[in-house]
Short mmCIF file of C-alpha atoms and ligand atoms in Angstrom, two decimals:
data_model
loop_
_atom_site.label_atom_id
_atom_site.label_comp_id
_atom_site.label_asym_id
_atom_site.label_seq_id
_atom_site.Cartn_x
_atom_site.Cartn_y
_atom_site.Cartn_z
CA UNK A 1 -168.08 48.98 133.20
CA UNK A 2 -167.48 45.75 135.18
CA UNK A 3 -164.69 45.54 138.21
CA UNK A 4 -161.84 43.20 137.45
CA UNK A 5 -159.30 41.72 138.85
CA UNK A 6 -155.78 43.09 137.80
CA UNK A 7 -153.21 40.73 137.02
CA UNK A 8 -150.57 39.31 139.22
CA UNK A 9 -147.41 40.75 139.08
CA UNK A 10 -146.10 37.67 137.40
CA UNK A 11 -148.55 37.59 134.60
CA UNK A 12 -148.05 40.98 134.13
CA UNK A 13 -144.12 40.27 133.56
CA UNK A 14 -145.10 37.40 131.68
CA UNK A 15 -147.18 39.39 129.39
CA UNK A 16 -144.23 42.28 129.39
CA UNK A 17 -141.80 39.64 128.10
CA UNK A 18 -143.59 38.07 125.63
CA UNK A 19 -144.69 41.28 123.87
CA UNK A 20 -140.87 42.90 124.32
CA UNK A 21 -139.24 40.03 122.62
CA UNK A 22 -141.78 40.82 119.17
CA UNK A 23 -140.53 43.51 117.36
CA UNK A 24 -143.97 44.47 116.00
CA UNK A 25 -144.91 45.99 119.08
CA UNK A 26 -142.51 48.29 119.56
CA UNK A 27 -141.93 47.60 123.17
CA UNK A 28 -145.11 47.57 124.13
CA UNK A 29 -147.90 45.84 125.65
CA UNK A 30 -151.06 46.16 125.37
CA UNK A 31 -153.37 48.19 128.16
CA UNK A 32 -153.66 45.95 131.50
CA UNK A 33 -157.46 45.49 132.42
CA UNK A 34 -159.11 48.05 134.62
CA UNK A 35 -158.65 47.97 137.95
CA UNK A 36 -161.81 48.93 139.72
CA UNK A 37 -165.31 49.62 138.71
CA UNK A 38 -165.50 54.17 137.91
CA UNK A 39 -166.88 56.42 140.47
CA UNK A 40 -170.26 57.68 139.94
CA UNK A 41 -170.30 60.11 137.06
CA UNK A 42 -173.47 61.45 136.15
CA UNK A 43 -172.85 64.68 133.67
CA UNK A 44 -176.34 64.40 132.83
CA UNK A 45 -177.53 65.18 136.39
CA UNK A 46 -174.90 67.75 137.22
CA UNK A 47 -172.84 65.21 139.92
CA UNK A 48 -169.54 63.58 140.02
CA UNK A 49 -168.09 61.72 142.70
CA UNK A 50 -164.91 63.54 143.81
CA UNK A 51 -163.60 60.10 144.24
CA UNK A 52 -162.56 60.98 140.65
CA UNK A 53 -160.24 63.57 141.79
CA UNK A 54 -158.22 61.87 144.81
CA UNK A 55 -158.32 58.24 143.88
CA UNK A 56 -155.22 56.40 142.83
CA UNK A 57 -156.71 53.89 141.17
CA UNK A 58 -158.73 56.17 139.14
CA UNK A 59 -155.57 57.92 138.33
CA UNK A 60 -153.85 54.75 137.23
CA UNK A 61 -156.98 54.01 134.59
CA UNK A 62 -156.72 57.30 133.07
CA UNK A 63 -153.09 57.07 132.63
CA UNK A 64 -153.87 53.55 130.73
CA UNK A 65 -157.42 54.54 129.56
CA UNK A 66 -157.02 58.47 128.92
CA UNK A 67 -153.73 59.16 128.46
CA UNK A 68 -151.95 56.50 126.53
CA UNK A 69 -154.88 56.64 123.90
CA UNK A 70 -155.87 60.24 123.41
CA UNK A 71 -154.40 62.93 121.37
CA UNK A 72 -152.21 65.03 123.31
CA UNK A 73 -150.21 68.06 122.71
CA UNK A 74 -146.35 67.59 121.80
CA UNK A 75 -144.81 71.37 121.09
CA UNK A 76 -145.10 73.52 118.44
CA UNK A 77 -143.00 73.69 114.78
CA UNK A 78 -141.51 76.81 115.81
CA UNK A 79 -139.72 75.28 118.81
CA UNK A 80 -138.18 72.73 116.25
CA UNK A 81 -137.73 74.60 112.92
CA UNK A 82 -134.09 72.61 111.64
CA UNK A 83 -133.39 68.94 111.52
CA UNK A 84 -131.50 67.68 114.38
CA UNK A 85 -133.99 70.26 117.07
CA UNK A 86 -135.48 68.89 119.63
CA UNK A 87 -137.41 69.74 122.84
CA UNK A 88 -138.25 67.56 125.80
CA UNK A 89 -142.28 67.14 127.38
CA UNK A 90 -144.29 64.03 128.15
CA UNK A 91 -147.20 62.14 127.40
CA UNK A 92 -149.37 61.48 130.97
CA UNK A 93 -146.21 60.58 132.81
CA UNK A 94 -144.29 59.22 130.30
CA UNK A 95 -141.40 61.54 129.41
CA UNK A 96 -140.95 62.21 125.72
CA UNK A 97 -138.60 63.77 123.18
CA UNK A 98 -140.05 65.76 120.23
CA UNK A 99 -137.45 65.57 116.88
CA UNK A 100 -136.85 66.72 113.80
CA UNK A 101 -134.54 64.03 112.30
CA UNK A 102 -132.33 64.45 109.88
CA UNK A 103 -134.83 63.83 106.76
CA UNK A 104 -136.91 66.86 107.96
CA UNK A 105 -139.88 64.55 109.36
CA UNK A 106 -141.17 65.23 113.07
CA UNK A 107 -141.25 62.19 114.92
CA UNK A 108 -141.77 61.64 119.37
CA UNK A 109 -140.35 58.92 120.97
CA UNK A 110 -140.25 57.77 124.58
CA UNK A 111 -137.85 59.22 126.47
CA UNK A 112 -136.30 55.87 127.96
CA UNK A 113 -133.32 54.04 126.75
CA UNK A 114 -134.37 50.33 125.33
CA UNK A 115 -131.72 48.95 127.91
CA UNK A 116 -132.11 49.58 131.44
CA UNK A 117 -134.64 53.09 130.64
CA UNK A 118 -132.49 55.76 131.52
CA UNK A 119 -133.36 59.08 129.65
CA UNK A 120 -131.15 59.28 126.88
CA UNK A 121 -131.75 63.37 126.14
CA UNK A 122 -131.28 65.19 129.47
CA UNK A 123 -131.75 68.25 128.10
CA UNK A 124 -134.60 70.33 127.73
CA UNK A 125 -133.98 71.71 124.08
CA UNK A 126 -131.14 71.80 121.75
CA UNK A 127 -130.06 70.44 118.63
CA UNK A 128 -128.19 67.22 118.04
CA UNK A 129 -127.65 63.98 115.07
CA UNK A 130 -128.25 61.52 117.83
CA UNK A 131 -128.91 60.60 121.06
CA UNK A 132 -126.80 58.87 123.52
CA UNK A 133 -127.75 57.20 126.40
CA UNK A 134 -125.52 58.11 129.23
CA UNK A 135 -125.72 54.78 131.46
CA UNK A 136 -124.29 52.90 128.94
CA UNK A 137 -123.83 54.74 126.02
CA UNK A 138 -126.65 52.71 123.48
CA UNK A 139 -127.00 55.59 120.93
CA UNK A 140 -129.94 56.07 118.68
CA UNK A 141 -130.64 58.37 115.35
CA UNK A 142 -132.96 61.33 115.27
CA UNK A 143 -134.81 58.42 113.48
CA UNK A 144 -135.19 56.84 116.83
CA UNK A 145 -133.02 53.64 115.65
CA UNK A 146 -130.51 52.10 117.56
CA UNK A 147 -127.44 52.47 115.63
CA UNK A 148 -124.63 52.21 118.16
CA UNK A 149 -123.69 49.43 121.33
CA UNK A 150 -120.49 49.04 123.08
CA UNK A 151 -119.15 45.94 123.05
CA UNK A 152 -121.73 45.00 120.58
CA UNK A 153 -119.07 41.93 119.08
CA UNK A 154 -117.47 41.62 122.30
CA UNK A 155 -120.53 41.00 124.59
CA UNK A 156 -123.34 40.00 122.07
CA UNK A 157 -121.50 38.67 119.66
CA UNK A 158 -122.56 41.06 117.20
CA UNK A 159 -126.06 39.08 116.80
CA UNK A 160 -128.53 40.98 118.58
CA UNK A 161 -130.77 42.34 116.14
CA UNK A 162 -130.46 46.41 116.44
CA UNK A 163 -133.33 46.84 114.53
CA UNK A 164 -135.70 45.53 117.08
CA UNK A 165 -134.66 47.96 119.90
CA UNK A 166 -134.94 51.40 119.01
CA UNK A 167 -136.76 54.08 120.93
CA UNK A 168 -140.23 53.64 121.18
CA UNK A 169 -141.91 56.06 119.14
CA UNK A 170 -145.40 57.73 119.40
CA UNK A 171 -147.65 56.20 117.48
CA UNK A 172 -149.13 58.67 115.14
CA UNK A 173 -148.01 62.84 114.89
CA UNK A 174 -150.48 65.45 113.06
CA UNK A 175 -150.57 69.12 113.59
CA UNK A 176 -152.70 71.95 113.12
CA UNK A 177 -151.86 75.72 112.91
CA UNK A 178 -148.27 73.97 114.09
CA UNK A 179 -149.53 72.68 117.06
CA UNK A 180 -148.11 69.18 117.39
CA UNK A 181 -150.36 66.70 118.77
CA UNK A 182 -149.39 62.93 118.99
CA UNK A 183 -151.18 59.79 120.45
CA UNK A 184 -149.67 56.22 121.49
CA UNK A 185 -152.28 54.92 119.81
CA UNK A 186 -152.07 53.50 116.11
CA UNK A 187 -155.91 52.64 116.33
CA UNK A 188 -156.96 56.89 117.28
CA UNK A 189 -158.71 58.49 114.64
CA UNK A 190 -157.23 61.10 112.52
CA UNK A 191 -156.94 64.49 114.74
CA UNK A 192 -159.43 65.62 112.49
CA UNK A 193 -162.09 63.32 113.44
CA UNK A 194 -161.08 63.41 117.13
CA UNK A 195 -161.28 67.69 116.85
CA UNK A 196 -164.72 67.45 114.58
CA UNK A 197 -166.61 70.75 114.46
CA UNK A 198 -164.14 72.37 117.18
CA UNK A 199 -161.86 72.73 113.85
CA UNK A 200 -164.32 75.46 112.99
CA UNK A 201 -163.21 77.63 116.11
CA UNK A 202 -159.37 76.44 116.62
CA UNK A 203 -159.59 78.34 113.13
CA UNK A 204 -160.74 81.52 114.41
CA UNK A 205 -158.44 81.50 117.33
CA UNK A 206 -155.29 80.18 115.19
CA UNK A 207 -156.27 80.49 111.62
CA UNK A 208 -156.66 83.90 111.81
CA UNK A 209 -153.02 84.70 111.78
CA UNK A 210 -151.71 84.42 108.00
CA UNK A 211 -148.42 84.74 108.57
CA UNK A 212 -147.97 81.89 110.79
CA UNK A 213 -147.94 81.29 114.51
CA UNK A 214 -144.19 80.89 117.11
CA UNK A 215 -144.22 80.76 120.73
CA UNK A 216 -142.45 82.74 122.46
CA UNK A 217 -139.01 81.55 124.30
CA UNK A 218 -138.86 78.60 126.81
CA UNK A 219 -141.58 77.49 127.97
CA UNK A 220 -142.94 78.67 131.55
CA UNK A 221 -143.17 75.25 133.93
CA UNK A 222 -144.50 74.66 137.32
CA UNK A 223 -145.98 72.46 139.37
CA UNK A 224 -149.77 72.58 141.12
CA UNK A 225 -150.92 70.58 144.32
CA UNK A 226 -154.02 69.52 142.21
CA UNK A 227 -155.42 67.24 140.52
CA UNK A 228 -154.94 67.68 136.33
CA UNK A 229 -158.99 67.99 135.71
CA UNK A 230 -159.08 71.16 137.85
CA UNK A 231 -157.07 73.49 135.44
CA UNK A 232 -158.50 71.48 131.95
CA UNK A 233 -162.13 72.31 133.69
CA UNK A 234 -161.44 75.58 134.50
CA UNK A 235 -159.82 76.37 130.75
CA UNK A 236 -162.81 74.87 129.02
CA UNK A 237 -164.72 77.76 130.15
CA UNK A 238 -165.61 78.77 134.01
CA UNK A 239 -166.92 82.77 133.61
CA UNK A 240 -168.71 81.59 137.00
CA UNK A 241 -165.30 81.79 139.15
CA UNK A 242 -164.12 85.18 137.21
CA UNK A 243 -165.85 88.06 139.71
CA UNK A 244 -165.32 86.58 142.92
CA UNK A 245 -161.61 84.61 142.27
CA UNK A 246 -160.45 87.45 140.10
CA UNK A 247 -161.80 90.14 142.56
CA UNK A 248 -158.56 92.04 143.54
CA UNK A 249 -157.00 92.16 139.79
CA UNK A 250 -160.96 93.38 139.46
CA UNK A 251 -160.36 95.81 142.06
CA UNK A 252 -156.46 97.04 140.50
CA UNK A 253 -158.66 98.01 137.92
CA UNK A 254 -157.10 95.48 134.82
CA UNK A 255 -160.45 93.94 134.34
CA UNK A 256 -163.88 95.34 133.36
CA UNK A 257 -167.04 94.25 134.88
CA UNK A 258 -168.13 90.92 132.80
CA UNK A 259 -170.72 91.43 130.42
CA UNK A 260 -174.01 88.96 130.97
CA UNK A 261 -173.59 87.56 127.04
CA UNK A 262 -171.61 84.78 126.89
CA UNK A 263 -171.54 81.17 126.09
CA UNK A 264 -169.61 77.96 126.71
CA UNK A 265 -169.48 75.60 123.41
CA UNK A 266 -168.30 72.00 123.20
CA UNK A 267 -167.91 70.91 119.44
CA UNK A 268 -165.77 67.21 118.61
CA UNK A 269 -163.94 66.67 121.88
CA UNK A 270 -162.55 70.44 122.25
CA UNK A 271 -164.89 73.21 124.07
CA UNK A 272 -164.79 77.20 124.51
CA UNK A 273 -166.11 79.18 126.05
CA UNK A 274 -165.94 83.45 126.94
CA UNK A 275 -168.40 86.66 127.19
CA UNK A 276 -169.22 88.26 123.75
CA UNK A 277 -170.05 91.89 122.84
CA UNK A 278 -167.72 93.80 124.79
CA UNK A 279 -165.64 97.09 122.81
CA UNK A 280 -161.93 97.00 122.93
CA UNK A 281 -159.67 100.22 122.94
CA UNK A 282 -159.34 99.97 118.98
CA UNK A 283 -162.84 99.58 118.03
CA UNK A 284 -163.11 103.45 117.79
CA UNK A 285 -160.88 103.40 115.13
CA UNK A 286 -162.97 100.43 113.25
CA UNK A 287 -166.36 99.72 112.37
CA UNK A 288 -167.59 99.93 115.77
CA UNK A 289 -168.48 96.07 116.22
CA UNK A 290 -167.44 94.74 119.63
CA UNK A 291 -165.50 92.07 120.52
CA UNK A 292 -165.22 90.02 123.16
CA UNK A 293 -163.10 91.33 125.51
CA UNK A 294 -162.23 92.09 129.39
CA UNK A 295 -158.94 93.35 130.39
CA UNK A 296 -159.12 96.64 130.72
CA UNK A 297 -155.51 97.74 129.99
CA UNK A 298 -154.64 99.32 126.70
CA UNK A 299 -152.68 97.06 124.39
CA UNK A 300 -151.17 97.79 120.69
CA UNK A 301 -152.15 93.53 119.87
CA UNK A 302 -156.11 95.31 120.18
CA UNK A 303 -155.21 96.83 116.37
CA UNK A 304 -154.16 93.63 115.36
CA UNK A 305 -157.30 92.06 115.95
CA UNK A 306 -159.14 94.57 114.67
CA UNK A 307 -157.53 93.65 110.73
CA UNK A 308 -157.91 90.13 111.76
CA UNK A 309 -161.54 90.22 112.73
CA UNK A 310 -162.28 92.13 109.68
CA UNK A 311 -160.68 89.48 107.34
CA UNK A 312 -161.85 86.73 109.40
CA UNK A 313 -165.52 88.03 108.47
CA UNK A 314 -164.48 87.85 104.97
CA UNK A 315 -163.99 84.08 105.37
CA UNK A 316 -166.39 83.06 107.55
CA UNK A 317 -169.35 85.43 108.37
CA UNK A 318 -169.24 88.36 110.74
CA UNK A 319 -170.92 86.45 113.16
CA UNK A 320 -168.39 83.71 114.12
CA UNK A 321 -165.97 86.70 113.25
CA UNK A 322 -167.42 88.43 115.92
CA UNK A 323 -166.21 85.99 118.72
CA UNK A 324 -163.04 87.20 118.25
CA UNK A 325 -160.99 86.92 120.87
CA UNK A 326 -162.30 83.10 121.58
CA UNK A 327 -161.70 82.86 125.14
CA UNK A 328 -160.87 79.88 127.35
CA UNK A 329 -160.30 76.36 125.33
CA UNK A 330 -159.60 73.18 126.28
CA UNK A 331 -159.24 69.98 123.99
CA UNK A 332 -159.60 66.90 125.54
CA UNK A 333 -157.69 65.77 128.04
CA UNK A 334 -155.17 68.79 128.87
CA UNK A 335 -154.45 70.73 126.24
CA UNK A 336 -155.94 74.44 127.00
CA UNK A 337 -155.51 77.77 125.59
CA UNK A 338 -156.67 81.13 126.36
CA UNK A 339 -157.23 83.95 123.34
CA UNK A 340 -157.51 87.56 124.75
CA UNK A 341 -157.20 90.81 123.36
CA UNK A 342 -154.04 91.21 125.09
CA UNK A 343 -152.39 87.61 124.40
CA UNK A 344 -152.66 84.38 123.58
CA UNK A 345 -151.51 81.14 125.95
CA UNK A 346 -151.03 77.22 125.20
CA UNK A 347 -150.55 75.13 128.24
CA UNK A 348 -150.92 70.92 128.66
CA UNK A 349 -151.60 70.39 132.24
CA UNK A 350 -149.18 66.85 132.82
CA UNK A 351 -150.41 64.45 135.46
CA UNK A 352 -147.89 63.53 138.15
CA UNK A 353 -150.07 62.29 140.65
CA UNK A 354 -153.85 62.12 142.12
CA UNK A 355 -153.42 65.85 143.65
CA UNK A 356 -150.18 66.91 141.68
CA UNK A 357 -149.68 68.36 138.21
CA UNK A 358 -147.21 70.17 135.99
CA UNK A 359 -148.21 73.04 133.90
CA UNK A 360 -146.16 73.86 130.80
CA UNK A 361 -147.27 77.02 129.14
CA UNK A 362 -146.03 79.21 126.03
CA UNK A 363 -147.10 82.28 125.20
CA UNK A 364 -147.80 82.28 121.60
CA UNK A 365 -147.89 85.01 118.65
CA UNK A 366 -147.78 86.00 115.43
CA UNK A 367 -144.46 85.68 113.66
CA UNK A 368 -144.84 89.01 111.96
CA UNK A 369 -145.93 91.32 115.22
CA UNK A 370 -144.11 94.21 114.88
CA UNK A 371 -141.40 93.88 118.03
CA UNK A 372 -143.23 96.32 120.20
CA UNK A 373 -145.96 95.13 119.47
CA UNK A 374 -145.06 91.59 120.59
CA UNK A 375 -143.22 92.68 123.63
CA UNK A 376 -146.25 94.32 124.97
CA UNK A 377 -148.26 90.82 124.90
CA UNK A 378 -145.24 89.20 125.98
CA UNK A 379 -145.27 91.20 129.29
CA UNK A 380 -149.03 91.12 129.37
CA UNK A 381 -149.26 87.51 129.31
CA UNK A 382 -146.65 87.37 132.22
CA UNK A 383 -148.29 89.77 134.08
CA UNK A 384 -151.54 88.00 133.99
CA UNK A 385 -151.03 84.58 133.47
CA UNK A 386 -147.26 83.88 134.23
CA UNK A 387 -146.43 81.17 136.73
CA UNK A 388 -146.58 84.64 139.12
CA UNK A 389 -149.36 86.00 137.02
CA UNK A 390 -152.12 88.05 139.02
CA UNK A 391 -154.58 85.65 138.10
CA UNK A 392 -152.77 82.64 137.78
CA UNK A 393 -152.23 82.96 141.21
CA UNK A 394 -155.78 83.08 141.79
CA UNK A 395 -156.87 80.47 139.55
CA UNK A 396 -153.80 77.69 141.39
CA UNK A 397 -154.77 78.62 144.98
CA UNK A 398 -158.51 77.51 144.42
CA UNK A 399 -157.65 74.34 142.72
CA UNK A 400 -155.22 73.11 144.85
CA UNK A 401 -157.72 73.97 147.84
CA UNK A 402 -160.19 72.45 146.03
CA UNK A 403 -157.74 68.92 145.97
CA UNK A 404 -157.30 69.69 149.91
CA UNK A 405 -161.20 69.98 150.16
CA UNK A 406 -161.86 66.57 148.50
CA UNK A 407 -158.94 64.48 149.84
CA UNK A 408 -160.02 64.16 152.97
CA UNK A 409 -161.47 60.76 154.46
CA UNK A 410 -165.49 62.51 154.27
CA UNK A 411 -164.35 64.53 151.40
CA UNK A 412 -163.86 61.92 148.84
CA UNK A 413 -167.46 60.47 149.71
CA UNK A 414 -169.09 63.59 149.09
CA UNK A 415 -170.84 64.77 145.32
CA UNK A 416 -169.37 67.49 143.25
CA UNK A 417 -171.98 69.63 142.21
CA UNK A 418 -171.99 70.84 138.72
CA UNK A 419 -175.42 71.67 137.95
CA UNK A 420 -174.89 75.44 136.49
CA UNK A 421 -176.98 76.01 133.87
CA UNK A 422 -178.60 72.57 133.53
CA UNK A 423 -181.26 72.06 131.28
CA UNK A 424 -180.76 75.56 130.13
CA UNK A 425 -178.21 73.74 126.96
CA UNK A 426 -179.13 74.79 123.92
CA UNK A 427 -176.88 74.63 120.42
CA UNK A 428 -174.11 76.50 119.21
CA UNK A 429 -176.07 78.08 116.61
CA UNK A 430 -178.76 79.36 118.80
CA UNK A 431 -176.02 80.90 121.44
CA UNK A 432 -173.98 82.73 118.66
CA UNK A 433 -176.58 83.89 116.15
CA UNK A 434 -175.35 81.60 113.30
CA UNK A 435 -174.54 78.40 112.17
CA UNK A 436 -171.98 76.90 114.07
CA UNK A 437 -170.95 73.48 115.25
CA UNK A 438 -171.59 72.22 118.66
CA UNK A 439 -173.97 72.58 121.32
CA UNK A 440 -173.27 74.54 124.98
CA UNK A 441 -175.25 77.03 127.07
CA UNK A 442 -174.58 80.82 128.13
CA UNK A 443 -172.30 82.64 130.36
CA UNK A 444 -173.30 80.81 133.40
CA UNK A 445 -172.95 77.02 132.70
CA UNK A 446 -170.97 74.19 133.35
CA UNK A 447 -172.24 72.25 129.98
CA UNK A 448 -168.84 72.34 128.89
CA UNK A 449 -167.46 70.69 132.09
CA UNK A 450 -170.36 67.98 132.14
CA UNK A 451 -169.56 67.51 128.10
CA UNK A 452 -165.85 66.26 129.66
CA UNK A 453 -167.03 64.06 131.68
CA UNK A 454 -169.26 62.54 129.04
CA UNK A 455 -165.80 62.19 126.96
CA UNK A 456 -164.13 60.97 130.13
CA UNK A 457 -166.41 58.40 131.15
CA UNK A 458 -166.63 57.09 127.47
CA UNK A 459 -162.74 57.09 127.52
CA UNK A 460 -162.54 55.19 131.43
CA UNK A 461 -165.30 52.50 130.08
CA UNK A 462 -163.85 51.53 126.78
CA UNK A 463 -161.36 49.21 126.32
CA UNK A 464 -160.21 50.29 122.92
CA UNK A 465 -160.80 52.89 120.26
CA UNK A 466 -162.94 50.22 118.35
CA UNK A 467 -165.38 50.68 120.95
CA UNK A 468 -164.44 53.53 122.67
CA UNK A 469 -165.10 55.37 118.53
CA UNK A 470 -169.17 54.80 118.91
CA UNK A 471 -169.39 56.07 122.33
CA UNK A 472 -167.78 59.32 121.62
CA UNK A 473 -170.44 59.67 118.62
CA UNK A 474 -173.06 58.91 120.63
CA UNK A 475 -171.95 61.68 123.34
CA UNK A 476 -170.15 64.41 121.30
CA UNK A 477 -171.70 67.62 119.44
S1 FES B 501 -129.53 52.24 130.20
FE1 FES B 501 -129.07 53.08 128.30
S2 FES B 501 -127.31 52.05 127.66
FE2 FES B 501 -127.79 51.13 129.54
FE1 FE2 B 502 -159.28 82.18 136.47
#
């Protein structure tokens, strides 16, 4: 990639105008130029400049270059079952409103009236057949359209063309399992391609339940002093911080001693990762296989995977059946989820800054749990992984140390090593036995961290999907 220069304020206003005023583009303009040549990123050789953690200008490129082109996570169907529900989230740092208009259809729009940008839905969740701005009081349908402006004949002489200023809505919406993603890109691939083989496990970690999927209440929300890559790292599979971060839950006795198997997988832009091979507390009552598992607390949800594995072998061969409970996941940028044999999470880590971020997390579950059943992961998963969680705790006082460590005047300068396991990568179907998609290494790796910086630094150096589509082929699994 090539340094240049950023425009001047006035072009860039000049450019904002021009593309406002067309109604094709919704609002928007296209993305401004980078604005300095990237840190030095070299997942091949295990080293990243933590410039890439601290910088603002780096931060302002993947807003443009990551975030307003990637798939990202909206909510799920279950939080938005009727037409008129809605719930709020963003996109990067764009705040956003997930809808179910009127017609049944599930559309996002930015959260910003087209007049002066105030929010126009304050609320977090709710249900409603419109939304009204409360500056001014522009009001738009669930459709997004601007249907209603005081002193529209009085003031604008009834000409201005409504049509051309409603809300501007997310590109392109597709889910999976009821997982909303969306992008702000109309030139993304399908989800599909952008998931490729990683389809294969988001099946055995969602597919699994026939009965479909909710989350669980609100959602849990907080804020980290870190930089968003720390937690989306950590998700797509770090076994190497588990015995000496996770010591003292370790200690309380909730966790058994890791097992040595293990692998971490990257497949399409998605990667997981977990130990394999471990019994649960119901495998005495099955055919003795083991599962993956490490939390050493009885739970009822262990029964329920133990019918789900078993049909899930039907399907797809014991082997990938066998993985069962998946692990840590993240899919490119910040979506991550965690699949245990005591819960299941979803979280999208939201930039806010260089060394700030916003976690919103659901715990999600079967719809037909039996109630006890799903109150027992329900307190599991806030015991563990809750905003207060044991290990949560754990996991946000390392990364924000780690932003504290890096942000320094020396600090930025210095390399980030991430050399675990290198050269010891090997493919997907060598680490699990059987033919599977993707290619990763064992328990202790970071090829799933250096994989997302391959996607990263593809994403930073392209200027649009047309090019930024052959890159990710030539780097992806
Ligand atoms: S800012 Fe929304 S109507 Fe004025
Ligand atoms: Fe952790």
């Amino acid at each position: 990639m090539t340094a240049t220069t950023r425009p001047t304020a006035h072009q860039e206003d000049s450019q904002s105008m021009a593309t406002t005023a067309d109604p094709a583009s919704n609002g928007r303009r296209g993305a401004p130029a980078p604005r300095r040549a990237l840190p030095l990123v070299e997942p091949d050789a295990g080293l990243l400049e933590r410039a890439v953690y601290v910088d603002e200008d780096v931060y302002n490129d993947e807003l443009e270059r990551v975030f307003a082109r990637a798939w990202l996570y909206l909510g799920h169907d279950s939080q938005i079952p009727e037409p008129g529900d809605y719930m709020t989230t963003f996109m990067g740092e764009d705040p956003v409103i997930l809808v179910r208009g009127s017609d049944g259809q599930v559309r996002a729009f930015l959260n910003a009236c087209r007049h002066r940008g105030m929010r126009v839905c304050r609320a977090e969740e709710g249900n409603t057949s419109f939304f009204r701005c409360p500056y001014h009081a522009w009001t738009y349908a669930t459709d997004g359209s601007l249907r209603g402006v005081p002193k529209f004949r009085e003031a604008y002489e009834g000409t201005m063309a409504k049509n051309d200023w409603g809300l501007v809505q997310v590109a392109k919406i597709e889910s999976r399992y009821g997982l909303l993603f969306g992008t702000w890109d109309e030139h993304a691939p399908s989800l599909g391609d952008y998931l490729g083989g990683f389809a294969v496990y988001l099946d055995l970690i969602f597919g699994r339940a026939k009965g479909g999927l909710e989350v669980i209440g609100g959602a849990h929300k907080w804020t980290i002093e870190t930089n968003w890559k720390h937690p989306a790292e950590n998700f797509a599979c770090d076994m190497y911080h588990v015995e000496s971060a996770h010591q003292r839950p370790a200690e309380l006795g909730l966790m058994e001693p890791l097992e040595l198997g293990g692998y971490e997988i990257s497949a399409g832009l998605g990667y997981v990762g977990h130990q394999h091979n471990r019994a649960l507390s119901s495998d005495g009552v099955d055919d003795g296989m083991p599962i993956s598992a490490y939390w050493a607390m009885p739970n009822p949800y262990t029964y329920v995977l133990h019918e789900q594995r078993a049909a899930m072998a039907l399907e797809l061969g014991e082997q990938l059946a066998r993985m069962i409970p998946l692990g840590h996941a993240t899919i490119f940028p910040n979506f991550s989820l965690l699949d245990t044999e005591s819960f299941r999470l979803i979280r999208v880590v939201h930039p806010l800054a260089p060394g700030r971020a916003m976690v919103y997390q659901w715990c999600i579950v079967e719809s037909d749990l039996d109630p006890e059943v799903r109150d027992a992961v329900r307190k599991q998963y806030i015991l563990a992984f809750g905003p207060a969680g044991l290990l949560e705790q754990d996991d946000g006082e390392n990364w924000r140390e780690c932003q504290n460590g890096m942000s320094g005047t020396i600090g930025r300068r210095v390399s980030t090593n991430m050399g675990l396991g290198l050269g010891q990568d090997t493919t997907a179907t060598e680490l699990l036995g059987t033919e599977a998609p993707g290619a990763g290494g064992g328990i202790w790796s970071e090829a799933n961290q250096r994989q997302f910086y391959r996607h990263w630094r593809a994403f930073m150096e392209s200027d649009s999907w047309a090019t930024l589509r052959p890159r990710l082929s030539d780097v992806s699994f």
